[in-house]
Coordinates of C-alpha atoms in Angstrom, one line a residue:
M1 CA -60.5 -60.0 87.5
N2 CA -60.0 -56.2 87.2
P3 CA -60.8 -54.2 90.4
V4 CA -64.1 -52.4 90.3
S5 CA -63.8 -48.6 90.0
P6 CA -66.4 -46.8 92.0
L7 CA -66.2 -43.8 89.8
F8 CA -66.7 -45.7 86.6
G9 CA -69.5 -47.7 88.2
K10 CA -71.3 -44.3 88.5
I11 CA -70.4 -43.3 84.9
D12 CA -71.8 -46.7 83.6
A13 CA -75.0 -46.0 85.5
S14 CA -75.2 -42.5 84.1
V15 CA -74.7 -43.9 80.5
E16 CA -77.4 -46.5 81.1
K17 CA -79.8 -43.8 82.4
K18 CA -79.3 -41.7 79.3
V19 CA -79.8 -44.7 77.0
D20 CA -83.0 -45.6 78.8
L21 CA -84.4 -42.1 78.6
I22 CA -83.7 -41.6 74.9
D23 CA -85.1 -45.0 74.1
N24 CA -88.3 -44.5 76.0
S25 CA -88.9 -40.8 75.5
W26 CA -86.7 -39.0 72.9
T27 CA -88.8 -35.8 73.5
R28 CA -88.0 -35.8 77.2
Y29 CA -84.3 -36.2 76.4
A30 CA -84.4 -33.4 73.9
L31 CA -86.1 -31.2 76.5
R32 CA -83.4 -31.9 79.1
A33 CA -80.8 -30.9 76.5
T34 CA -82.7 -27.7 75.8
L35 CA -82.9 -26.9 79.5
A36 CA -79.2 -27.2 79.8
C37 CA -78.9 -24.1 77.7
L38 CA -81.6 -22.3 79.7
F39 CA -79.3 -22.6 82.8
L40 CA -76.2 -21.9 80.7
T41 CA -77.8 -18.8 79.3
L42 CA -78.8 -17.5 82.7
G43 CA -75.3 -18.0 84.0
T44 CA -73.8 -16.4 80.9
A45 CA -76.2 -13.4 81.1
V46 CA -75.6 -12.6 84.8
A47 CA -71.8 -13.1 84.2
F48 CA -71.7 -10.6 81.4
A49 CA -74.1 -8.2 83.2
I50 CA -72.0 -8.1 86.3
A51 CA -68.7 -8.0 84.3
I52 CA -69.9 -4.8 82.5
K53 CA -70.6 -3.2 86.0
G54 CA -67.2 -4.5 87.3
E55 CA -65.3 -2.9 84.4
S56 CA -66.7 0.5 85.4
I57 CA -65.1 0.0 88.8
A58 CA -61.7 -1.1 87.7
H59 CA -60.3 -2.4 84.4
G60 CA -59.8 -6.2 84.7
F61 CA -62.2 -6.6 87.6
G62 CA -65.0 -7.5 85.2
K63 CA -63.2 -10.5 84.0
I64 CA -62.8 -11.9 87.5
L65 CA -66.5 -11.3 88.2
Y66 CA -67.5 -12.9 84.9
A67 CA -65.5 -16.1 85.6
F68 CA -66.9 -16.5 89.1
M69 CA -70.6 -15.9 88.1
F70 CA -70.3 -18.0 84.9
S71 CA -69.2 -21.0 87.0
W72 CA -72.6 -21.3 88.5
S73 CA -74.0 -22.4 85.2
L74 CA -72.6 -25.9 85.6
V75 CA -73.9 -26.1 89.1
M76 CA -77.4 -25.5 87.8
I77 CA -77.0 -27.9 84.9
L78 CA -75.7 -30.8 87.1
Y79 CA -78.2 -30.3 90.0
M80 CA -81.2 -29.9 87.6
N81 CA -80.2 -33.1 85.6
A82 CA -80.0 -31.3 82.3
E83 CA -78.1 -32.8 79.4
L84 CA -74.9 -30.9 78.3
G85 CA -73.1 -31.9 75.1
T86 CA -69.6 -31.3 76.4
S87 CA -69.9 -33.7 79.4
N88 CA -71.7 -36.2 77.2
M89 CA -68.6 -36.3 75.0
L90 CA -67.0 -38.0 78.0
Y91 CA -70.0 -40.2 78.8
M92 CA -70.5 -41.5 75.3
T93 CA -66.8 -42.2 74.6
V94 CA -66.5 -44.1 77.9
G95 CA -69.8 -46.0 77.2
V96 CA -68.5 -47.1 73.8
Y97 CA -65.1 -48.0 75.1
R98 CA -66.6 -50.0 78.0
K99 CA -69.1 -51.7 75.6
R100 CA -72.1 -50.2 77.4
L101 CA -73.6 -48.9 74.1
K102 CA -72.9 -49.1 70.4
I103 CA -71.3 -46.2 68.4
S104 CA -74.6 -45.6 66.6
K105 CA -76.5 -45.1 69.9
A106 CA -73.7 -42.9 71.3
T107 CA -73.8 -40.8 68.2
K108 CA -77.6 -40.5 68.4
I109 CA -77.4 -39.3 72.1
L110 CA -74.6 -36.9 71.6
G111 CA -76.0 -35.5 68.3
T112 CA -79.5 -35.0 69.9
C113 CA -77.9 -33.3 72.9
L114 CA -75.8 -30.9 70.8
L115 CA -78.7 -30.1 68.5
F116 CA -81.0 -29.2 71.4
N117 CA -78.3 -27.4 73.3
L118 CA -78.0 -25.2 70.1
I119 CA -81.8 -24.7 70.0
G120 CA -81.8 -23.8 73.7
G121 CA -78.9 -21.4 73.2
L122 CA -80.6 -19.6 70.3
L123 CA -84.0 -19.5 72.0
F124 CA -83.0 -18.4 75.5
G125 CA -80.1 -16.2 74.3
G126 CA -82.5 -14.3 72.1
L127 CA -85.1 -13.9 74.8
I128 CA -82.7 -12.7 77.5
S129 CA -81.3 -10.1 75.0
A130 CA -84.7 -8.4 75.3
T131 CA -84.4 -8.0 79.1
T132 CA -83.4 -4.7 80.8
P133 CA -79.7 -5.3 81.4
F134 CA -79.0 -5.7 77.7
Q135 CA -80.8 -2.7 76.4
N136 CA -79.0 0.3 75.0
L137 CA -75.5 -1.1 75.4
T138 CA -72.6 0.6 73.6
L139 CA -70.3 -1.5 71.4
D140 CA -67.3 -1.0 73.7
N141 CA -68.7 -2.9 76.7
Y142 CA -67.0 -6.0 78.2
M143 CA -69.4 -8.5 76.6
M144 CA -69.1 -7.3 73.1
E145 CA -65.3 -6.9 73.3
A146 CA -65.0 -10.4 74.8
I147 CA -67.1 -11.9 72.0
T148 CA -65.2 -10.0 69.3
A149 CA -62.0 -11.5 70.7
K150 CA -63.5 -15.0 70.5
L151 CA -64.7 -14.5 66.9
T152 CA -61.3 -13.3 65.7
K153 CA -59.1 -16.0 67.2
S154 CA -57.0 -18.2 64.9
T155 CA -57.9 -21.9 64.2
T156 CA -55.0 -23.2 66.3
T157 CA -55.9 -21.0 69.3
I158 CA -59.5 -22.0 69.2
L159 CA -58.6 -25.7 69.0
I160 CA -56.1 -25.7 71.8
E161 CA -58.3 -23.6 74.1
A162 CA -61.3 -25.8 73.4
I163 CA -59.2 -28.9 74.4
F164 CA -58.3 -27.3 77.7
A165 CA -61.8 -26.0 78.3
N166 CA -63.4 -29.5 78.1
I167 CA -60.6 -31.0 80.2
V168 CA -61.6 -28.5 82.9
V169 CA -65.3 -29.1 82.5
N170 CA -65.0 -32.8 82.7
T171 CA -62.6 -32.6 85.6
A172 CA -65.3 -30.7 87.5
V173 CA -67.9 -33.4 86.5
L174 CA -65.7 -36.3 87.6
I175 CA -64.6 -34.8 90.8
S176 CA -68.2 -33.8 91.7
M177 CA -69.2 -37.5 91.2
R178 CA -66.7 -38.6 93.8
M179 CA -68.0 -36.1 96.5
K180 CA -70.8 -36.8 98.9
D181 CA -71.2 -33.3 100.5
D182 CA -73.2 -30.9 98.4
A183 CA -71.5 -27.8 99.7
G184 CA -68.1 -29.2 98.8
K185 CA -69.4 -30.3 95.5
V186 CA -70.7 -26.9 94.6
L187 CA -67.5 -25.1 95.7
T188 CA -65.4 -27.6 93.7
I189 CA -67.4 -27.0 90.5
V190 CA -67.4 -23.3 90.9
F191 CA -63.6 -23.0 91.4
I192 CA -62.7 -25.5 88.7
I193 CA -65.0 -24.0 86.1
F194 CA -63.5 -20.6 87.0
I195 CA -60.2 -21.8 85.4
F196 CA -61.5 -22.0 81.9
A197 CA -63.9 -19.1 82.2
F198 CA -61.2 -16.7 83.4
L199 CA -58.7 -17.9 80.9
G200 CA -61.3 -17.3 78.1
Y201 CA -61.1 -20.8 76.7
E202 CA -63.6 -22.0 74.1
H203 CA -66.6 -24.1 75.1
V204 CA -68.9 -24.7 72.1
I205 CA -72.1 -25.0 74.1
A206 CA -71.4 -21.9 76.1
N207 CA -70.8 -20.0 72.9
F208 CA -74.3 -20.8 71.6
P209 CA -76.1 -18.5 74.0
A210 CA -73.1 -16.1 74.3
F211 CA -73.1 -15.4 70.5
T212 CA -76.9 -15.2 70.3
L213 CA -77.2 -12.8 73.3
T214 CA -74.4 -10.5 72.0
F215 CA -75.8 -10.5 68.4
F216 CA -79.2 -9.2 69.5
A217 CA -77.9 -6.9 72.2
S218 CA -75.6 -5.2 69.7
N219 CA -78.5 -5.1 67.1
G220 CA -76.2 -7.0 64.7
Q221 CA -73.8 -4.1 64.5
M222 CA -70.6 -5.9 65.4
D223 CA -68.1 -6.2 62.5
A224 CA -66.7 -9.5 63.8
M225 CA -70.1 -11.1 64.1
T226 CA -70.2 -12.8 60.7
L227 CA -71.5 -16.2 59.8
G228 CA -68.0 -17.2 58.7
N229 CA -66.5 -16.2 62.1
I230 CA -69.2 -17.9 64.0
G231 CA -69.0 -21.1 62.0
H232 CA -65.2 -21.2 62.3
N233 CA -65.3 -20.8 66.1
L234 CA -68.1 -23.3 66.7
L235 CA -66.6 -26.0 64.4
F236 CA -63.1 -25.9 65.9
A237 CA -64.4 -25.5 69.4
L238 CA -66.5 -28.6 68.9
I239 CA -63.5 -30.6 67.6
G240 CA -61.3 -29.3 70.5
N241 CA -63.9 -30.0 73.1
Y242 CA -64.3 -33.6 71.9
I243 CA -60.5 -34.1 72.0
G244 CA -60.3 -32.7 75.5
G245 CA -63.5 -34.2 77.0
G246 CA -64.0 -37.4 74.9
L247 CA -60.5 -38.6 74.2
I248 CA -58.2 -37.1 76.8
M249 CA -60.5 -37.3 79.8
G250 CA -63.0 -39.9 78.7
L251 CA -60.9 -42.5 76.8
G252 CA -57.8 -41.7 78.9
Y253 CA -59.4 -42.4 82.2
A254 CA -61.4 -45.3 80.9
W255 CA -58.2 -46.9 79.8
L256 CA -56.5 -46.1 83.1
N257 CA -59.3 -47.8 85.0
Q258 CA -59.4 -51.0 82.8
S259 CA -56.4 -52.3 84.8
K260 CA -55.5 -55.3 87.0
S261 CA -53.8 -52.8 89.3
A262 CA -55.6 -51.8 92.5
Y263 CA -54.8 -48.2 91.4
V264 CA -58.2 -47.3 90.0
D265 CA -60.5 -44.3 90.5

């Protein structure tokens, strides 16, 4: 008999909870997915706003501030029990591998989550663009330059960065599940998420509100902000995120823990 992995016992329970919710109230599941991008938009907005201020103090300081403040997005999402597509890539892959749900159910959950993450990103990104910090911005500020850089990356760059981004996100999720102390859990999440935020890696869900906020804040005047560039980024970020979160972290660790060895997580 294989040893029981405490970590994967928690993952199984989380998968079962998601299945129960979407089976009993698809609307409530959709709302939790929409709320994930409420918290993500708030984290993105304050990160960009403080980064713009930081760049006026010293070049490069804004990026450090951005990464630190953005990291609090995942803290809000996890503690408010919202549904984030990139962590669900891990959960759904593990659930299918461990025969806790069928591929059709996993696809329904992940598809619903991604759709309503997108709706939340569009809705809340648009609303926050109308708030005071994002009025009358010039096109050479930190936020617009950062988004221009994202929209002009090559396919290979987006794909590789997206893989690493979701390795980082799901590392934070898995480590937080093993911790009992809330203070330690929060610090762990913040400093792990800082890695991908500072390095500028591609996270498809984070780009939903980031692109929306920047589009409206710039009044649609950014040359790089085209449907082609947006679609290109989101498509390959989605693929890379699934490889990193679903296959490398999810399938990889699920396989490692289906072992007769006592060395399980």
